[in-house]
Short mmCIF file of C-alpha atoms and ligand atoms in Angstrom, two decimals:
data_model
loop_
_atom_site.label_atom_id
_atom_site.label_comp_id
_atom_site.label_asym_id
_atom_site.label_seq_id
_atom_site.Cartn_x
_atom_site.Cartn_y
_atom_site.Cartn_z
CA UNK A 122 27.65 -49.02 178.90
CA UNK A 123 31.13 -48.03 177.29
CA UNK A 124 31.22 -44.41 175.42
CA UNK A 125 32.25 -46.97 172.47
CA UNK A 126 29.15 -48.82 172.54
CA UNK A 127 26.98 -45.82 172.31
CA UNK A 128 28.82 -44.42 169.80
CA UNK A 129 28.04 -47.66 167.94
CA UNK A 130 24.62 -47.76 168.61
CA UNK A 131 24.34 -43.93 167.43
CA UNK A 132 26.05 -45.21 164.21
CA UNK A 133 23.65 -47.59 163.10
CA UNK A 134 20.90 -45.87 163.92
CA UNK A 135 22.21 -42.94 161.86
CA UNK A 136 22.56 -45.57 159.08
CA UNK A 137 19.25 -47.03 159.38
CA UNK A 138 17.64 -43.62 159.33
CA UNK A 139 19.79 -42.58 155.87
CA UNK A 140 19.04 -45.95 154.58
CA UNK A 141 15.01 -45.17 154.85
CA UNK A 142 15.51 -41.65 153.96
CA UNK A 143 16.97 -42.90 150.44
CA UNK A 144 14.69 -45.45 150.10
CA UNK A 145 11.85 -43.08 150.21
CA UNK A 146 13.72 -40.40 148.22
CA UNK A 147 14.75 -43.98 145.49
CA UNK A 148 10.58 -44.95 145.35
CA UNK A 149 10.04 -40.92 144.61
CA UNK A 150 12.65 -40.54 141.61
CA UNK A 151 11.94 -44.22 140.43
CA UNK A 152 8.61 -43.59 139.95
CA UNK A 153 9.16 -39.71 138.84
CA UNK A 154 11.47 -41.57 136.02
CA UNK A 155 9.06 -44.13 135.19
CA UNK A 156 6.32 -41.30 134.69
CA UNK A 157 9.00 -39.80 132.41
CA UNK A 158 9.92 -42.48 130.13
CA UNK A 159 8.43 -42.50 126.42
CA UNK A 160 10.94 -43.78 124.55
CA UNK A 161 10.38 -47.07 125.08
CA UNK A 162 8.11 -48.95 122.58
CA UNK A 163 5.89 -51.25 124.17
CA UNK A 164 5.15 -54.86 121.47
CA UNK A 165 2.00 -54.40 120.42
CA UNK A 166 -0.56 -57.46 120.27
CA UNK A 167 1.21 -58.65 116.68
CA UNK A 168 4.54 -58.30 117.84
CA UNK A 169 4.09 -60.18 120.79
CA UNK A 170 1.91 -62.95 118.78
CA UNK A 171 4.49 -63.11 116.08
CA UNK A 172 7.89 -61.31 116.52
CA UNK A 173 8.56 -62.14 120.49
CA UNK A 174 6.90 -65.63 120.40
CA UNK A 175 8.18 -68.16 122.67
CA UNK A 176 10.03 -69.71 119.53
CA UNK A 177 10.94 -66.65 117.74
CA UNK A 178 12.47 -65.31 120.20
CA UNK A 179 15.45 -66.86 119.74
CA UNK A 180 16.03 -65.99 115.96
CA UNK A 181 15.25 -62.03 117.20
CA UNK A 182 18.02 -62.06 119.68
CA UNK A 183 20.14 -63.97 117.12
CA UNK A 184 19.41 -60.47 114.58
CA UNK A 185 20.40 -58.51 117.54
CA UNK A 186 23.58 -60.19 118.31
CA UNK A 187 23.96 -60.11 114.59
CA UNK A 188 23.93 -56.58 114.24
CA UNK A 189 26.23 -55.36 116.78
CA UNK A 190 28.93 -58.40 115.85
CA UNK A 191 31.20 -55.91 114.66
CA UNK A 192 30.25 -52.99 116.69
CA UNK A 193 32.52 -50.49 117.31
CA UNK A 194 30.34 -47.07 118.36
CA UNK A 195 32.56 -47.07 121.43
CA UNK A 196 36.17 -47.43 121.89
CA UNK A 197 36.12 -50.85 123.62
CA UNK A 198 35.35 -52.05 120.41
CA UNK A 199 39.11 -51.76 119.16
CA UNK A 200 40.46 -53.55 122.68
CA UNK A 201 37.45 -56.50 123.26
CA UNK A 202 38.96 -59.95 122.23
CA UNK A 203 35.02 -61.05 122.09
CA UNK A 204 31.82 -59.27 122.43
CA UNK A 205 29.94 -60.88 125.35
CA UNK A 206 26.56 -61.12 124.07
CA UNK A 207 24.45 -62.75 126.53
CA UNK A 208 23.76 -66.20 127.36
CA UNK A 209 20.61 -68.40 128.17
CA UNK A 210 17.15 -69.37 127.70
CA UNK A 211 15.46 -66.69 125.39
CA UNK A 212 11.99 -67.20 127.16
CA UNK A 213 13.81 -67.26 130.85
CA UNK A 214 11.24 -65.99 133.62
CA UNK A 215 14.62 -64.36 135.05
CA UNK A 216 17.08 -62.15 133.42
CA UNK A 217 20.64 -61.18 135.23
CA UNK A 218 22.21 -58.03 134.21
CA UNK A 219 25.76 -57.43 135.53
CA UNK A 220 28.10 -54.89 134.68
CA UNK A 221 30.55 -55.78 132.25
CA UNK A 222 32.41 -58.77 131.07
CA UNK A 223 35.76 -59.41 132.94
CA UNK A 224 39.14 -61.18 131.49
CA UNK A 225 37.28 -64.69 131.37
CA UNK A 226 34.29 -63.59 129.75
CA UNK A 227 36.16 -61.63 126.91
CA UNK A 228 38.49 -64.64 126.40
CA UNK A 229 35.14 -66.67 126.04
CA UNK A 230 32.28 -64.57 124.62
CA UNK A 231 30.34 -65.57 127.52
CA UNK A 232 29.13 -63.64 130.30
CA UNK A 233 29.55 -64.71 133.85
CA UNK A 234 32.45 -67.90 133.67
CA UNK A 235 35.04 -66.50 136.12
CA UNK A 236 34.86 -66.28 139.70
CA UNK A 237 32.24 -63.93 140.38
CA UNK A 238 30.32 -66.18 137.44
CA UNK A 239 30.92 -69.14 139.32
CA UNK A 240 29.50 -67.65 142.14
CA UNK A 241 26.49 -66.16 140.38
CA UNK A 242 26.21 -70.03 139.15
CA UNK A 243 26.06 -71.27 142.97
CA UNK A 244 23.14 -68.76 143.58
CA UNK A 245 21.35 -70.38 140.76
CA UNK A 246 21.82 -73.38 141.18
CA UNK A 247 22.05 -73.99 144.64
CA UNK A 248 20.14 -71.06 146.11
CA UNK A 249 17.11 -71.30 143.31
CA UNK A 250 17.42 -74.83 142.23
CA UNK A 251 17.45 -73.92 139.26
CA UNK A 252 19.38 -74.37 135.97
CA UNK A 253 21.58 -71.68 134.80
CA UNK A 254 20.21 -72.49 131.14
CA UNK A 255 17.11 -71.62 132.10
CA UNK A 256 17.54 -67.98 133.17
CA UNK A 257 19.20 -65.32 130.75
CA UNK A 258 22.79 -63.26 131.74
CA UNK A 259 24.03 -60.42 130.46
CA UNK A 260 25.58 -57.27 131.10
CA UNK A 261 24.93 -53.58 130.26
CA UNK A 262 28.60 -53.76 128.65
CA UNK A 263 29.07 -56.36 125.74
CA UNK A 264 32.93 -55.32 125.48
CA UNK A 265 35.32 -55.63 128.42
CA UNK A 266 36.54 -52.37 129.99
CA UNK A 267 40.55 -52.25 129.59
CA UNK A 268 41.40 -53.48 132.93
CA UNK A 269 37.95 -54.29 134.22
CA UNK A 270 38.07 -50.31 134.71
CA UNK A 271 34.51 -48.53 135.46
CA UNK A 272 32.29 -48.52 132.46
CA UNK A 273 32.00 -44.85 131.09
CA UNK A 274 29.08 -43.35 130.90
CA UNK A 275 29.65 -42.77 126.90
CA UNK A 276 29.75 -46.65 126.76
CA UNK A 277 26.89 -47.08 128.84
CA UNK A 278 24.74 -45.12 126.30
CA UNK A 279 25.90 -46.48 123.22
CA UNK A 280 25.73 -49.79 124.08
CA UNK A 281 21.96 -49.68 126.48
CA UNK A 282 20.05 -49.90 123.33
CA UNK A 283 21.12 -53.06 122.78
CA UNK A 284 20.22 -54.40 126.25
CA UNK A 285 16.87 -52.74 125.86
CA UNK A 286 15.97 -54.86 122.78
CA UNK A 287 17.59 -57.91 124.42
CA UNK A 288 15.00 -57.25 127.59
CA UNK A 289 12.09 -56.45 125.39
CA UNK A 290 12.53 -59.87 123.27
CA UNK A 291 13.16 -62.03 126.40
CA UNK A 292 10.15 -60.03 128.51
CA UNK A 293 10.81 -61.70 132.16
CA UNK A 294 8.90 -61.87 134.87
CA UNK A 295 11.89 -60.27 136.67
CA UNK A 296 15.22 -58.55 136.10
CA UNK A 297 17.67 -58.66 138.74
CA UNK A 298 20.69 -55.62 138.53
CA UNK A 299 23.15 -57.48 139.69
CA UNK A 300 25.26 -54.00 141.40
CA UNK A 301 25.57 -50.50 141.47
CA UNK A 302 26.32 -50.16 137.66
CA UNK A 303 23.69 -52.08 136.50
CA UNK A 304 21.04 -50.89 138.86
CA UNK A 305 21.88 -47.50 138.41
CA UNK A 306 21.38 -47.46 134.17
CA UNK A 307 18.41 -49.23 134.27
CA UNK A 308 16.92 -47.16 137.38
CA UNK A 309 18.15 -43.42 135.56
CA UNK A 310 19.13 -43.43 139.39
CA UNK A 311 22.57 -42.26 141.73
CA UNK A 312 21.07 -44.12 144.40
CA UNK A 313 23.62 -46.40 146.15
CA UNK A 314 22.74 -50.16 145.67
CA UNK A 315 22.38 -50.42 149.01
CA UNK A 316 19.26 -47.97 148.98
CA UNK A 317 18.17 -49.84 145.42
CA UNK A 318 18.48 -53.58 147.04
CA UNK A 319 15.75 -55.39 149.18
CA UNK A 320 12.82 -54.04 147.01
CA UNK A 321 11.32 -54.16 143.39
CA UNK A 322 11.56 -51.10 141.00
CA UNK A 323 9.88 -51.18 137.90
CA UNK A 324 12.00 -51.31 134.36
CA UNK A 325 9.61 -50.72 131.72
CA UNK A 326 6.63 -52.62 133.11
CA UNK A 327 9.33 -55.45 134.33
CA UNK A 328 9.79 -55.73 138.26
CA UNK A 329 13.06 -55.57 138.51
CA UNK A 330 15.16 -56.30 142.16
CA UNK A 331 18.66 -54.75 142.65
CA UNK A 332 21.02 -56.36 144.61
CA UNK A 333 25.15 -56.55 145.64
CA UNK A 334 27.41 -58.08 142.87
CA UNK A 335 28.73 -60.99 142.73
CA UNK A 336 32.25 -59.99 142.53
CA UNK A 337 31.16 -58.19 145.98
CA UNK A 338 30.36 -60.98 147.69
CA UNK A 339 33.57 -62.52 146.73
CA UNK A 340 35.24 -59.65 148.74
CA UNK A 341 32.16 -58.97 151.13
CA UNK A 342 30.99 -62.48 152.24
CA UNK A 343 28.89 -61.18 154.87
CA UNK A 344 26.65 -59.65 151.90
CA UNK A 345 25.52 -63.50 151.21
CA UNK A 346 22.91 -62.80 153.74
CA UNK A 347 21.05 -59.84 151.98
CA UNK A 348 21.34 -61.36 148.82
CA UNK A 349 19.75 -64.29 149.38
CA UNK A 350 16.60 -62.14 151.14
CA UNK A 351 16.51 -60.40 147.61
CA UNK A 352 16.80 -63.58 145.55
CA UNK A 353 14.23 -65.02 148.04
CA UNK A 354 11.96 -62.24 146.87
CA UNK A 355 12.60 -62.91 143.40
CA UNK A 356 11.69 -66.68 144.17
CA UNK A 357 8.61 -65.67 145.88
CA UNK A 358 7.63 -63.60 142.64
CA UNK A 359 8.30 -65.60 139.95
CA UNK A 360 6.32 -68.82 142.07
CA UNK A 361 3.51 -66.34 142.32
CA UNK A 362 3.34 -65.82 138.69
CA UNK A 363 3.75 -69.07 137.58
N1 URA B 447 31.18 -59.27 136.07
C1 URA B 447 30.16 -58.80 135.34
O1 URA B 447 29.54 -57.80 135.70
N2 URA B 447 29.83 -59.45 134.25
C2 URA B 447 30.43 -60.54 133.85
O2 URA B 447 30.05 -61.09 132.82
C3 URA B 447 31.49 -61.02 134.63
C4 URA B 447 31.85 -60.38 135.74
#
């Protein structure tokens, strides 16, 4: 055996081992955060009987979207052609949440239509056989970044309430972060995604599965292959709840 080989074999064993160290140490601090959470108000009986009924739910997202129209608590406000909303079936079993809209989606008011969209489309369609009218997208930003540049975590705040009341309303079966940005707001985790992915977290009483990006896989293709073990997951899930 070449010194080049071992060195290799060395290397992904260190990997392996840091990869189960953070998972471990990513099941701790989820849970630890989980424990910690009180903000969030859970629908009581009425609500859920009245205000998030299957065909009410609609009109509440609609006063959501309504209300941040002409939102401008953050400066992407002043730079957004179009607030990105969200897009989909209001009562979807499965909710996407990427990071932030790109060129396409501002130009549009739609999340998801450009590459990595079309992309996230295949996975839906193809991979789930299912339609992509009957899940939900959305990001944790509704305004693009200036030069798809990181989201900041000022913008993150202002704008998470919003996605909060979108994913109470819509109540999935699962969320699925769709990369680092998204997994890490809605874990209150640094994690890596790639300690987040392969497994279910909890967001508010929602099992929620992290996994790579679209946009990723665009420049990553060999990533297709843990992906689809994550969305297999979901698919497993959401069949076992049905
Ligand atoms: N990337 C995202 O995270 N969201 C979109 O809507 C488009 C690209």
């Amino acid at each position: 055996m070449s010194d080049e080989i071992v060195l290799t074999e060395k290397e992904k064993l260190r990997e392996e081992l840091l990869g189960a160290v953070q998972a471990v140490k990513g099941y701790v601090l989820n849970n630890q955060s989980l424990s910690a959470k009180v903000e969030w108000e859970k629908p009581s009986e009425s609500d859920k009987a009245t205000k998030f009924h299957p065909v009410n739910k609609e009109e509440a997202l609609g006063e959501v979207e309504r209300a941040m129209k002409n939102c401008k608590l953050c400066e992407l406000g002043k730079t957004r052609k179009n607030l990105v909303f969200g897009q989909g079936n209001p009562c979807a079993k499965i909710v996407f949440v990427g990071e932030a809209p790109g060129a396409d989606e501002d130009e549009q008011g739609l999340p998801f239509v450009g590459r990595a969209g079309q992309l996230l489309t295949d996975i839906i369609v193809k991979g789930m056989k299912i339609k992509r009218e009957d899940v939900y997208i959305c990001n944790i930003l509704k305004c693009r970044p200036p030069g798809n540049r990181n989201p900041q975590p000022e913008e993150i705040s202002k704008c998470e309430p919003f996605l909060k009341k979108q994913l109470q309303i819509i109540s999935p079966v699962i969320i699925c972060a769709l990369g680092t940005f998204a997994a890490k707001t809605l874990l209150k985790t640094d994690l890596p995604i790639t300690a987040l992915r392969g497994r279910f977290h909890a967001y508010e009483g929602i099992k929620l599965m992290p996994t790579y990006h679209p946009a990723y896989l665009l420049r990553n293709p060999s990533a297709k292959k843990p992906v689809w073990e994550d969305i297999q997951m979901i698919m497993k899930e959401i069949s076992v709840r049905d």
